[in-house]
PDB file of C-alpha atoms and ligand atoms in Angstrom:
ATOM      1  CA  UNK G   1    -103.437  25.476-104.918  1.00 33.00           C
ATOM      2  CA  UNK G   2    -100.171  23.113-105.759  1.00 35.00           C
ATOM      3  CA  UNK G   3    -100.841  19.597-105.794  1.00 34.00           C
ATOM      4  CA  UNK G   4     -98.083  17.659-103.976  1.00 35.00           C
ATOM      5  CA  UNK G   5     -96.983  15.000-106.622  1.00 34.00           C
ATOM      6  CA  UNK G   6     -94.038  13.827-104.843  1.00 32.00           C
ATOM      7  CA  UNK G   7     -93.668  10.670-103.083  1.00 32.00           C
ATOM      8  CA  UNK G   8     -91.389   9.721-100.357  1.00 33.00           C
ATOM      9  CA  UNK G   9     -89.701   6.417 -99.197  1.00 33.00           C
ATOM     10  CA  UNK G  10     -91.754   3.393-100.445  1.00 32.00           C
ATOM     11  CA  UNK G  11     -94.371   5.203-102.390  1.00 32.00           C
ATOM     12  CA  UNK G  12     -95.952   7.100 -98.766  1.00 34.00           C
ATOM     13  CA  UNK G  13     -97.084  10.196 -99.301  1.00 36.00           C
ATOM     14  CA  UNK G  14     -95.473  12.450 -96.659  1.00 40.00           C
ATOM     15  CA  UNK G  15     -98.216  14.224 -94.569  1.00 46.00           C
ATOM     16  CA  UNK G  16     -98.635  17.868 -96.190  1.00 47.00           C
ATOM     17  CA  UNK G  17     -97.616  20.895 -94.616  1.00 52.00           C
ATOM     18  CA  UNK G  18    -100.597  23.268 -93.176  1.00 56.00           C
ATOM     19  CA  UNK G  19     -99.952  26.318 -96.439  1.00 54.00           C
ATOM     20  CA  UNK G  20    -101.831  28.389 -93.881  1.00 56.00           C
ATOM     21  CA  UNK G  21     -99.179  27.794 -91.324  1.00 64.00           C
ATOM     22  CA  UNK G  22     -96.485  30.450 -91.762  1.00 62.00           C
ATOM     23  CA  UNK G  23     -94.126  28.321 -89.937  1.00 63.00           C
ATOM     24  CA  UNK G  24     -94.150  25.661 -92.509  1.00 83.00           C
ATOM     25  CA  UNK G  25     -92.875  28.571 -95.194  1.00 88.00           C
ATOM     26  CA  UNK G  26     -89.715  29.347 -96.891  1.00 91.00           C
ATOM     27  CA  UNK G  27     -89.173  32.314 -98.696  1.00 91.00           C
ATOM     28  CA  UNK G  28     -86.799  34.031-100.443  1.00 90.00           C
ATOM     29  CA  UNK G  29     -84.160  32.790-103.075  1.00 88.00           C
ATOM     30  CA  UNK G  30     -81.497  32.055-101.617  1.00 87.00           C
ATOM     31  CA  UNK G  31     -83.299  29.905 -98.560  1.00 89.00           C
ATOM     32  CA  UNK G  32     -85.689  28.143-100.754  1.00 90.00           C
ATOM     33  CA  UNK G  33     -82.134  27.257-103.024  1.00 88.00           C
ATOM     34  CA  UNK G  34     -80.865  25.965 -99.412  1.00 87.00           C
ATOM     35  CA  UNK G  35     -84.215  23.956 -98.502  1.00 88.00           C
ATOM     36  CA  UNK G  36     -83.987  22.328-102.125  1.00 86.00           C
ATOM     37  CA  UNK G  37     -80.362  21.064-101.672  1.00 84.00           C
ATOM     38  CA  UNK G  38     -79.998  19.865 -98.641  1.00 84.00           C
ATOM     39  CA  UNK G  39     -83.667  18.681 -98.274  1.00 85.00           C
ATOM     40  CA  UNK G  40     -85.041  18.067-101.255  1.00 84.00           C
ATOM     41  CA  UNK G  41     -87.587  15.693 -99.511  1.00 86.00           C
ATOM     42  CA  UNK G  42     -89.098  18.406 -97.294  1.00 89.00           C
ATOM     43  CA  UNK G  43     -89.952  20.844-100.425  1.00 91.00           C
ATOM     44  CA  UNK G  44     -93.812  20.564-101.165  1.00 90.00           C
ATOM     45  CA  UNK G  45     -94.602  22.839-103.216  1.00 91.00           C
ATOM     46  CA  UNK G  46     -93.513  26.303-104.519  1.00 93.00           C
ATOM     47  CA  UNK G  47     -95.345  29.251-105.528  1.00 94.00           C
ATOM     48  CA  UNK G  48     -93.263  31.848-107.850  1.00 94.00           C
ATOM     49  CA  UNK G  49     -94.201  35.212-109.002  1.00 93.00           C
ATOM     50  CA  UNK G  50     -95.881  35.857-112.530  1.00 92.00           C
ATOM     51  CA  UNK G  51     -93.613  37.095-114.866  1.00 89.00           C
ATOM     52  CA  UNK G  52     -90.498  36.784-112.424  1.00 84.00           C
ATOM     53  CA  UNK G  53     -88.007  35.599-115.180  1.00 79.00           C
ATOM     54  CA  UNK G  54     -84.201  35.076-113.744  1.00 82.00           C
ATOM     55  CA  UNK G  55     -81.736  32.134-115.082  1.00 87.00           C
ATOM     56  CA  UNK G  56     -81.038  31.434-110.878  1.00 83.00           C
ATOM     57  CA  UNK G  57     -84.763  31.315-110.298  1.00 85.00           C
ATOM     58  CA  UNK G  58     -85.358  29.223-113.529  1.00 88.00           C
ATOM     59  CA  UNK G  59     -82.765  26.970-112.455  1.00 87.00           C
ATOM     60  CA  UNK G  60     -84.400  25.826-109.231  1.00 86.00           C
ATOM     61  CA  UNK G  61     -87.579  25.323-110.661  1.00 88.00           C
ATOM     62  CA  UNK G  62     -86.204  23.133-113.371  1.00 88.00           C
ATOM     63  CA  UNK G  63     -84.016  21.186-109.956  1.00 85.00           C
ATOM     64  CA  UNK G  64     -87.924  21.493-108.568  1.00 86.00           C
ATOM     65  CA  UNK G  65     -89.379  20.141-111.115  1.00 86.00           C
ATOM     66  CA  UNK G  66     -87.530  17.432-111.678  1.00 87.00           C
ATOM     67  CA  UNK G  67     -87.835  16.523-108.107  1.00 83.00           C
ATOM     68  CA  UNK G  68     -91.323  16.400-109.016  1.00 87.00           C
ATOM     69  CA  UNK G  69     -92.761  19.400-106.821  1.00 89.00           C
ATOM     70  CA  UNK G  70     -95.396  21.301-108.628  1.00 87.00           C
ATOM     71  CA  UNK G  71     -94.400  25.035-109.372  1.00 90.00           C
ATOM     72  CA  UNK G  72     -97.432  27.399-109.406  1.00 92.00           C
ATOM     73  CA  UNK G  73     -97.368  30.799-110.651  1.00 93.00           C
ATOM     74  CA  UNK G  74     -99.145  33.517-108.704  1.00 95.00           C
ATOM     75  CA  UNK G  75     -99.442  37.346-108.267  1.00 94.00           C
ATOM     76  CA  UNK G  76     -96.871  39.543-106.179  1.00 93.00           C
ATOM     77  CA  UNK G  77     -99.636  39.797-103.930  1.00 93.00           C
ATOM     78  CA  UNK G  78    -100.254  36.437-102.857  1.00 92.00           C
ATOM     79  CA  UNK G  79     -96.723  36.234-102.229  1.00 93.00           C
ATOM     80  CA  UNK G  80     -96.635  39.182-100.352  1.00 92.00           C
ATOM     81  CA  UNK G  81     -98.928  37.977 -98.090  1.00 90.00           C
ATOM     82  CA  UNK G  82     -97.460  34.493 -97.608  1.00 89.00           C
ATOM     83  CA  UNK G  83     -94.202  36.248 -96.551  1.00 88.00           C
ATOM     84  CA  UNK G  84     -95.857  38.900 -94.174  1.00 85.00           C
ATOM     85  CA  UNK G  85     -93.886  41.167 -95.783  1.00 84.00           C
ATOM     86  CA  UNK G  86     -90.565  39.977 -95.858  1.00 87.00           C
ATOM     87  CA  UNK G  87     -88.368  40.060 -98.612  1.00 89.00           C
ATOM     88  CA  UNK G  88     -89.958  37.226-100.751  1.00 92.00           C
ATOM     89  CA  UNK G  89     -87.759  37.727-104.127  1.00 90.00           C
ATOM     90  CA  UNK G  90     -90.584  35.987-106.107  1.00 92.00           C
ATOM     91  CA  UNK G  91     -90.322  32.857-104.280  1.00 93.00           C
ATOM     92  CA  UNK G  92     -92.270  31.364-101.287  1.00 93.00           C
ATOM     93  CA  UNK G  93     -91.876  27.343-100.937  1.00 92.00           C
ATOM     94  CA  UNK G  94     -94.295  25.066 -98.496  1.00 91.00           C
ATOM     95  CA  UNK G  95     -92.028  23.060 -96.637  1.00 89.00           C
ATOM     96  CA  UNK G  96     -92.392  20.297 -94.291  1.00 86.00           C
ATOM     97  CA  UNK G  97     -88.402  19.527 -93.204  1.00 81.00           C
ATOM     98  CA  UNK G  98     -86.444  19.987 -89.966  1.00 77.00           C
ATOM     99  CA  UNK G  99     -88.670  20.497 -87.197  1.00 83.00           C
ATOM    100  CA  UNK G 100     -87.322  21.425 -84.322  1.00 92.00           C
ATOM    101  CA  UNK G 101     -86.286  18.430 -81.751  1.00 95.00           C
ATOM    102  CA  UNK G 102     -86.576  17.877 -78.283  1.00 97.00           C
ATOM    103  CA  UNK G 103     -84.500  17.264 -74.826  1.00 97.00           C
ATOM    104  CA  UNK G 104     -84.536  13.014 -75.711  1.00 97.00           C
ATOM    105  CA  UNK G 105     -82.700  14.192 -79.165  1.00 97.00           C
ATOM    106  CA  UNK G 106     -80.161  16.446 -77.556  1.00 98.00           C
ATOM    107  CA  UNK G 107     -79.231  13.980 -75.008  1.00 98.00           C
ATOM    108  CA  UNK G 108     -78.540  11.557 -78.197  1.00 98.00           C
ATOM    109  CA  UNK G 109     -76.168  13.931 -79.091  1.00 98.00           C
ATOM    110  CA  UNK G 110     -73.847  14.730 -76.286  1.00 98.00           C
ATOM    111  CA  UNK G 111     -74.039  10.658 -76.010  1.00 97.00           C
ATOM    112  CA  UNK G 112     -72.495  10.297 -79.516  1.00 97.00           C
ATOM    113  CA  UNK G 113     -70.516  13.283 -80.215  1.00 97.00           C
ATOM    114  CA  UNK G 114     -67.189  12.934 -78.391  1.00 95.00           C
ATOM    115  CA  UNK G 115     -66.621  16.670 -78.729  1.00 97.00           C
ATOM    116  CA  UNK G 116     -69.687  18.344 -78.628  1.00 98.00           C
ATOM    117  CA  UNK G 117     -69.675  21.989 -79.588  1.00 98.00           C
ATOM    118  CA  UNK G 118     -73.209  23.747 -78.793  1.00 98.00           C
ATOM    119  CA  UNK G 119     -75.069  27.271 -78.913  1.00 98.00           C
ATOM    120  CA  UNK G 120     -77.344  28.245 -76.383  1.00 98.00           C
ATOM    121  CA  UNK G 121     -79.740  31.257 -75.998  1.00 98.00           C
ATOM    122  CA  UNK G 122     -81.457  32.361 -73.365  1.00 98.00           C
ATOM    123  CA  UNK G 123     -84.920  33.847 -75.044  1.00 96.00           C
ATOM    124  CA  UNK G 124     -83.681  35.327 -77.911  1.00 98.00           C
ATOM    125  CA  UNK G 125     -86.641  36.465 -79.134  1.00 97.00           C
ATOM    126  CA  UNK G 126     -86.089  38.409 -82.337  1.00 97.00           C
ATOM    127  CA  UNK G 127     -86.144  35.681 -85.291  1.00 96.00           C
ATOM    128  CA  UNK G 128     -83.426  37.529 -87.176  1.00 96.00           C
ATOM    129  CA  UNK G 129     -81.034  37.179 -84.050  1.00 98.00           C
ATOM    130  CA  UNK G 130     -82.192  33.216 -84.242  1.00 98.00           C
ATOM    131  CA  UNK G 131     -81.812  32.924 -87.916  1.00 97.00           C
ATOM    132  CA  UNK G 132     -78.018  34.759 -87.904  1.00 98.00           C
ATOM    133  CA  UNK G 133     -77.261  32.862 -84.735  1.00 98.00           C
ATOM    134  CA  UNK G 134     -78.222  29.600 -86.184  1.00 98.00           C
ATOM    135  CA  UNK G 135     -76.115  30.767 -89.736  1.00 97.00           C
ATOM    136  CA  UNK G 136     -72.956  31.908 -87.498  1.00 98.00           C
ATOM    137  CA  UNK G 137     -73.275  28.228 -85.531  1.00 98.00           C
ATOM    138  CA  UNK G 138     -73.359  25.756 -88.705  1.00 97.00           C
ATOM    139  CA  UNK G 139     -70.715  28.147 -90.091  1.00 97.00           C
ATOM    140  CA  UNK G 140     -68.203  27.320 -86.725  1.00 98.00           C
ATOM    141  CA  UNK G 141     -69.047  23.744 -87.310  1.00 97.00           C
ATOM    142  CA  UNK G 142     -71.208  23.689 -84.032  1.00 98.00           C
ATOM    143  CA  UNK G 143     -73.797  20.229 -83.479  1.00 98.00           C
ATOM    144  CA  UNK G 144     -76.715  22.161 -82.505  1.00 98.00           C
ATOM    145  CA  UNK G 145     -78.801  25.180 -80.981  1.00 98.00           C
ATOM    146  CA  UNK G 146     -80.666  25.151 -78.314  1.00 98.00           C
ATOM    147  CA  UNK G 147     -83.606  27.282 -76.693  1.00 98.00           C
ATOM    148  CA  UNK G 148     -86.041  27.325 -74.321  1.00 98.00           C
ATOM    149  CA  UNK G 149     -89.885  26.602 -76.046  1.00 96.00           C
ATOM    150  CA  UNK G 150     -91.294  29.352 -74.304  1.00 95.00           C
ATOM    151  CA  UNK G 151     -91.061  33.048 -74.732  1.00 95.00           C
ATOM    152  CA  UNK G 152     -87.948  32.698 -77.104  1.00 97.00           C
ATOM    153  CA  UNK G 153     -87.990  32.467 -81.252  1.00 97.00           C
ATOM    154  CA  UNK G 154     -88.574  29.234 -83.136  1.00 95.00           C
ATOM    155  CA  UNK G 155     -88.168  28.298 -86.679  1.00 93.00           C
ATOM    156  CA  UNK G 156     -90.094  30.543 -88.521  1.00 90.00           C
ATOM    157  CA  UNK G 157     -89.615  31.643 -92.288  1.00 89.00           C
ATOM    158  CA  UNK G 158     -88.240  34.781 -91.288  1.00 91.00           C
ATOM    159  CA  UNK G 159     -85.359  32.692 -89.338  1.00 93.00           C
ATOM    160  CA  UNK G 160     -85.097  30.565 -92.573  1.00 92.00           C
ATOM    161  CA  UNK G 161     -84.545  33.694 -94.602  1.00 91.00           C
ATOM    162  CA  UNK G 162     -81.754  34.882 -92.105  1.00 93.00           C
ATOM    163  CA  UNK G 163     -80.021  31.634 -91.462  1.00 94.00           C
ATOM    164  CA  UNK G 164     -79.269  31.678 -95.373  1.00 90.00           C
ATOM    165  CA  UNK G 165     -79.705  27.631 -95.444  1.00 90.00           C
ATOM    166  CA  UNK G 166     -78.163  26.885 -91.809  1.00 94.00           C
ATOM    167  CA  UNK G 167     -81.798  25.692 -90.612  1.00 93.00           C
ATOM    168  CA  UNK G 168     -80.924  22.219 -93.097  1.00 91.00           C
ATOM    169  CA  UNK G 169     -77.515  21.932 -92.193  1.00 93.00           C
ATOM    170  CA  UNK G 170     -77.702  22.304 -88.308  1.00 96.00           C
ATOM    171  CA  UNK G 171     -80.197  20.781 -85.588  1.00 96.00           C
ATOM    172  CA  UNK G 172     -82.416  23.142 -83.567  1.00 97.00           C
ATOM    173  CA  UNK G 173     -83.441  21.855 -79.867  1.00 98.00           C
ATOM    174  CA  UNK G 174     -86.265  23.397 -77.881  1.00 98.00           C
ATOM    175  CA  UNK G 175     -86.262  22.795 -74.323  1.00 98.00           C
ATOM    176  CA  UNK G 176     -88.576  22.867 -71.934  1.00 98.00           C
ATOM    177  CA  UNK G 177     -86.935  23.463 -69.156  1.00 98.00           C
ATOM    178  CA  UNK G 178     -83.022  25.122 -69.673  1.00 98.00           C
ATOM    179  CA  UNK G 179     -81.651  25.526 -65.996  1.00 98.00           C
ATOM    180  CA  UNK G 180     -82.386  21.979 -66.373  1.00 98.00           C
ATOM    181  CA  UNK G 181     -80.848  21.106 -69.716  1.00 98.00           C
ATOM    182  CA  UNK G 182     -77.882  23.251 -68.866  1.00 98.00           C
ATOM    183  CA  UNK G 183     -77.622  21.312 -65.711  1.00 98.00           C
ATOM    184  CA  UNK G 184     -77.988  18.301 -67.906  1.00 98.00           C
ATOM    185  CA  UNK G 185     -75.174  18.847 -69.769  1.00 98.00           C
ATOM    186  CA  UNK G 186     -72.997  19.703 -67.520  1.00 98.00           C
ATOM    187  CA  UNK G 187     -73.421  16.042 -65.720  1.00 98.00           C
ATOM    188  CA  UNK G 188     -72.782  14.604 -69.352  1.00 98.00           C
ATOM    189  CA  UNK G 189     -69.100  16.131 -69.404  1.00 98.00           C
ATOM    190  CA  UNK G 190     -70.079  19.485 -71.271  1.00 98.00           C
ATOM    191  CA  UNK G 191     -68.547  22.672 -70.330  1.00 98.00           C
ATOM    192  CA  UNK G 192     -71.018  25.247 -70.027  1.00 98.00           C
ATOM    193  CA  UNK G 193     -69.990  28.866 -70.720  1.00 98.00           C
ATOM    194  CA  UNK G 194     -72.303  31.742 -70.325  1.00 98.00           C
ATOM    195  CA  UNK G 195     -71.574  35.009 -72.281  1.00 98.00           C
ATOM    196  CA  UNK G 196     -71.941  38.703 -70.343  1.00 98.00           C
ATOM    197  CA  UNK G 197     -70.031  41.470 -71.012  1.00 97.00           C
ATOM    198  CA  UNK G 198     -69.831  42.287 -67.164  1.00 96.00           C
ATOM    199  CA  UNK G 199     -68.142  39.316 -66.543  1.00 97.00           C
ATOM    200  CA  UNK G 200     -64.745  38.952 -65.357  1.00 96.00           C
ATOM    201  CA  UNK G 201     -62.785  36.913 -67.356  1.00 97.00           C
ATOM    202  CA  UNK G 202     -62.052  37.401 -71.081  1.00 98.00           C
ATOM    203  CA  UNK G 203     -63.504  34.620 -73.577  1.00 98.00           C
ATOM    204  CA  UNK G 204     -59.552  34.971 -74.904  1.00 98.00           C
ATOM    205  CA  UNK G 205     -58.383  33.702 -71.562  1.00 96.00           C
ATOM    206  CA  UNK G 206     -60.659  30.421 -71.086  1.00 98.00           C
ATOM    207  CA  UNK G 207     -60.163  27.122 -72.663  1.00 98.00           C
ATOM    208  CA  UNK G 208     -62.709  26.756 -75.172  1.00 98.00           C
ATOM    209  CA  UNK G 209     -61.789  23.643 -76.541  1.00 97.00           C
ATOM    210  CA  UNK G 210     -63.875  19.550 -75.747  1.00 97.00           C
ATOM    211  CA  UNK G 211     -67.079  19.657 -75.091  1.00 98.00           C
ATOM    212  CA  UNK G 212     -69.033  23.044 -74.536  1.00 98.00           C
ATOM    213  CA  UNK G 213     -72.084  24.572 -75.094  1.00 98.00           C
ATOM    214  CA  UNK G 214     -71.744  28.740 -75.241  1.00 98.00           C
ATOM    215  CA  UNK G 215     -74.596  30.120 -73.743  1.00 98.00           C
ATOM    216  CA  UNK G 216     -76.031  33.573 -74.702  1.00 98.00           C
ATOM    217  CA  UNK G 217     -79.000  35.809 -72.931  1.00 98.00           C
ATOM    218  CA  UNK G 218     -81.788  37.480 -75.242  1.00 97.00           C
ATOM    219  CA  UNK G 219     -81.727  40.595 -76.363  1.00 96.00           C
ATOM    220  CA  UNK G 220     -83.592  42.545 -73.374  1.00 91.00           C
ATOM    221  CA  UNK G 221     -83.122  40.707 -70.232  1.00 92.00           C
ATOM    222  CA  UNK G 222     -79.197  39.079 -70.994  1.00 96.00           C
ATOM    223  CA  UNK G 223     -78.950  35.888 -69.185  1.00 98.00           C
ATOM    224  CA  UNK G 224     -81.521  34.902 -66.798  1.00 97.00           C
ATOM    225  CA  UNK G 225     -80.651  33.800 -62.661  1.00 97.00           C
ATOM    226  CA  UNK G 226     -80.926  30.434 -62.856  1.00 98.00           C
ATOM    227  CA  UNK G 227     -78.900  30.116 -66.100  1.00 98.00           C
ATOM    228  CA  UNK G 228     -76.231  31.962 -65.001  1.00 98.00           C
ATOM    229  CA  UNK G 229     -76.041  30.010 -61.913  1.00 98.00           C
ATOM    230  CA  UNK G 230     -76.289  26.773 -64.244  1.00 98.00           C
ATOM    231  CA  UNK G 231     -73.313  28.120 -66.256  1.00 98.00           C
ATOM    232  CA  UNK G 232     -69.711  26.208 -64.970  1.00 98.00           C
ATOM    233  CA  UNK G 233     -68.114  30.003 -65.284  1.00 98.00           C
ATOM    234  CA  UNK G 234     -68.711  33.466 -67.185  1.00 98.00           C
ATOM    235  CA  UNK G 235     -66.844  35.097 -70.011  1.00 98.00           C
ATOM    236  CA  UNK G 236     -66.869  38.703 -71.582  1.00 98.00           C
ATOM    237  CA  UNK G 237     -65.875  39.441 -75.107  1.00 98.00           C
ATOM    238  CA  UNK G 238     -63.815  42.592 -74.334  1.00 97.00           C
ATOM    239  CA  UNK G 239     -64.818  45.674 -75.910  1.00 97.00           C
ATOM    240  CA  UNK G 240     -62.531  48.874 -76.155  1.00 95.00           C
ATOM    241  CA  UNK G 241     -65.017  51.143 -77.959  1.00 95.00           C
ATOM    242  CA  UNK G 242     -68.070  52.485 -75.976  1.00 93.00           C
ATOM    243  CA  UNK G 243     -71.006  50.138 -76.403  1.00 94.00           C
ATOM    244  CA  UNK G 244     -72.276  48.213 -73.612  1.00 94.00           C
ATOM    245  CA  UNK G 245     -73.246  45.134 -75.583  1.00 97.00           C
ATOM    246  CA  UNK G 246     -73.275  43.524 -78.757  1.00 98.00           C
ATOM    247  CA  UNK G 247     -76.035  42.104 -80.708  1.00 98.00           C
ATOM    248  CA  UNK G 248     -76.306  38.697 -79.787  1.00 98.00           C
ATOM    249  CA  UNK G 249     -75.324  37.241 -83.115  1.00 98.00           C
ATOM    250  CA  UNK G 250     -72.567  38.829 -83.363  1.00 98.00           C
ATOM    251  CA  UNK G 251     -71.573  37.644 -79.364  1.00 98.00           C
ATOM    252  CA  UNK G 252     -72.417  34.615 -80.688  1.00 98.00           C
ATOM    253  CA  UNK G 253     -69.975  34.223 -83.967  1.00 98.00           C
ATOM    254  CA  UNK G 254     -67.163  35.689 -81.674  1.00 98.00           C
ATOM    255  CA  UNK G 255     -67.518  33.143 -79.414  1.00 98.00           C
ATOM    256  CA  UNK G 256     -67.983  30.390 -81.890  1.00 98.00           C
ATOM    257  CA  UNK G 257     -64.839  31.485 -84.116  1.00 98.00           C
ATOM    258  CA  UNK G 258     -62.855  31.513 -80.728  1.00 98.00           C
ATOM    259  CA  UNK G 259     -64.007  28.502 -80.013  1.00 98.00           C
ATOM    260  CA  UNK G 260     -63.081  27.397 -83.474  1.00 97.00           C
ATOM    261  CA  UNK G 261     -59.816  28.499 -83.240  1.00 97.00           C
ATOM    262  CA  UNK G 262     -58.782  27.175 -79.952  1.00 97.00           C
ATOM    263  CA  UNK G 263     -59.689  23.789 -80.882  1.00 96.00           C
ATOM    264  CA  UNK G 264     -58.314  23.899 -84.452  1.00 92.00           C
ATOM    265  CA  UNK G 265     -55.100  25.981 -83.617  1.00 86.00           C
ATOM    266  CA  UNK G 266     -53.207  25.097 -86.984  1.00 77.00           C
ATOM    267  CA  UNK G 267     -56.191  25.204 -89.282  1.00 75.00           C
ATOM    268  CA  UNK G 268     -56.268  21.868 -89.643  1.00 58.00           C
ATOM    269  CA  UNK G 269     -59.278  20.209 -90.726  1.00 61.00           C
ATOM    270  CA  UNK G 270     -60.661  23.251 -91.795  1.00 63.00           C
ATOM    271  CA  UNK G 271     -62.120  24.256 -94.998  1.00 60.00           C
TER     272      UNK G 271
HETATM  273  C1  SAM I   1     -77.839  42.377 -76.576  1.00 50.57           C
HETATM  274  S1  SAM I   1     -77.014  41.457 -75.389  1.00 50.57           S
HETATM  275  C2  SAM I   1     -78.042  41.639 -73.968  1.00 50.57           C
HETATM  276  C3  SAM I   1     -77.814  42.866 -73.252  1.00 50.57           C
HETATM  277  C4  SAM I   1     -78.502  42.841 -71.917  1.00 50.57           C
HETATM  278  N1  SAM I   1     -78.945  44.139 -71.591  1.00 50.57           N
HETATM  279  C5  SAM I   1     -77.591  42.292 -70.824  1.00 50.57           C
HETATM  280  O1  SAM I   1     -77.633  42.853 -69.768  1.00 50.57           O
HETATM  281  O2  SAM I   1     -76.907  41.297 -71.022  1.00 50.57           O
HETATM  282  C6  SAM I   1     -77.369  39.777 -75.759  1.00 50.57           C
HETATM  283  C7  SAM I   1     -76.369  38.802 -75.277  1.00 50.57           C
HETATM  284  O3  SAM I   1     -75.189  38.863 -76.080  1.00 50.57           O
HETATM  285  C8  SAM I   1     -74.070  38.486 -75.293  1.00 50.57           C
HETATM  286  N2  SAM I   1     -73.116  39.608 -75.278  1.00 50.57           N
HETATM  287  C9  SAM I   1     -73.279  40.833 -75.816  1.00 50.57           C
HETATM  288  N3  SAM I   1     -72.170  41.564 -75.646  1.00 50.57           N
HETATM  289  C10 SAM I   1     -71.288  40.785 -74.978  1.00 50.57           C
HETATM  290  C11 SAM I   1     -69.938  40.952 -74.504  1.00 50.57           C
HETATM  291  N4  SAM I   1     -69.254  42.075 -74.691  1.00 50.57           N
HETATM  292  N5  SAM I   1     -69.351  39.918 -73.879  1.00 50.57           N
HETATM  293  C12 SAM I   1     -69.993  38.744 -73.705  1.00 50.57           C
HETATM  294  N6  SAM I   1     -71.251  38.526 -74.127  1.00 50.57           N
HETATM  295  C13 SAM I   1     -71.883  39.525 -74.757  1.00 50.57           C
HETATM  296  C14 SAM I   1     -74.588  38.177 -73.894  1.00 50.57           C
HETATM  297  O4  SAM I   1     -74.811  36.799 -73.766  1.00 50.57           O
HETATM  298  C15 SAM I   1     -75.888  38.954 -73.853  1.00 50.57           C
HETATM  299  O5  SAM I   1     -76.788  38.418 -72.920  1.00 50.57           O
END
């Protein structure tokens, strides 16, 4: 087993993370890349496939290495196992960074954003939806996701794998309670959206723009009662063809890129 070598702050070592504890695994090259860039501190310790020679691969071990994280080499099928069969590409990482926050955290961000711009799902339960969501949401510049804790996806490695990187870049809230946190919000000034394609109005038609969250339903069940009563109004994404949904990621960038472009008509400020 890797040692940990690192230390963090003033010479404490940070507590390890569980390697029997999937959730506390990144695999996969381009997530592990992510993990080490824009949390170095958070990478423990990486295990790489024997014989897997590739000048990307070779370059984040040497960025690793330096870092000081011990780089063990292992058979395919220790890998495969750490990944549950996902699509390791001779790379699985333990890593201890961005755990998801809480209700307390959220509320300290609606307080200090003056603009808040969040993503909401209502038990989204497939970790790929969560990971593309959460990739789609740091991509429209959004603050943060939120979920309920129960019966919905949390940060897993599969939603690392999906989310490309976005798990570093943007926070992930799990709520107890989301009637409540939507309810919440809404006394702090956000406007709170909900997406259905039965609804009425068009998301084209509805100002998008200060504070929001854009709520979405899970994949079964759409959005529950009580958060669609929570939800200040409705919106549909039209659809001409003959579907009767869309996945919920791709509701979700929609929205998001609407959202982005209502508030940034000109393009300014963007990238
Ligand atoms: C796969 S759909 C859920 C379908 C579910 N049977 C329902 O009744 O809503 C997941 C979520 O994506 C969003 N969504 C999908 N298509 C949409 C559309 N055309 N307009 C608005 N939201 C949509 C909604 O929030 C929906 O709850």
């Amino acid at each position: 087993m890797a040692q940990n070598k690192r230390r963090r702050g003033r010479g404490a070592r940070p507590a390890p993370a569980d390697p029997a504890d999937p959730a506390a695994l990144v695999y996969g090259q381009h997530a592990a890349r992510e993990a080490a860039a824009y949390d170095p501190a958070g990478v423990e310790a990486v295990w790489v496939e024997h014989g897997r020679r590739d000048a990307r691969l070779e370059r984040l071990l040497d960025k690793l290495g330096r870092q000081g994280v011990t780089v063990e080499r292992v058979h395919r099928r220790v890998l495969d196992q750490m990944a549950e069969g996902g699509n390791h590409q001779g790379i699985v990482l333990r890593y201890s960074g961005t755990p998801a926050r809480g209700e307390g955290e959220l509320a300290d961000l609606v307080d200090a954003e003056p603009e808040p711009l969040l993503l909401v799902l209502d038990r989204v339960q497939d970790p790929h939806n969560l990971g593309a969501c959460m990739r789609s949401a740091a991509a429209a510049g959004a603050h943060g996701v939120v979920a309920p804790r129960d019966r919905a996806a949390a940060l897993s490695p599969a939603v690392h794998k999906t989310a490309a990187g976005a798990v570093q870049r943007i926070p992930f809230f799990q709520v107890t309670n989301l009637a409540r946190t939507l309810q919440q919000l809404r006394d702090a000034g956000v406007h709170v959206v909900g997406a259905a394609g039965e609804a009425e109005k068009s998301c084209y038609e509805v100002d998008l723009r200060g504070p929001l969250a854009l709520v979405l339903g899970g994949e079964g069940e759409g959005l529950r009662r009580l958060t669609r009563e929570r939800c200040d109004e409705r919106v549909a994404i039209p659809m001409p063809g003959s579907m009767e949904s869309l996945n919920v990621s791709v509701a979700a960038g929609v929205l998001l890129f609407e959202a982005v472009r209502q508030r940034f008509p000109q393009g300014g400020d963007l990238g």
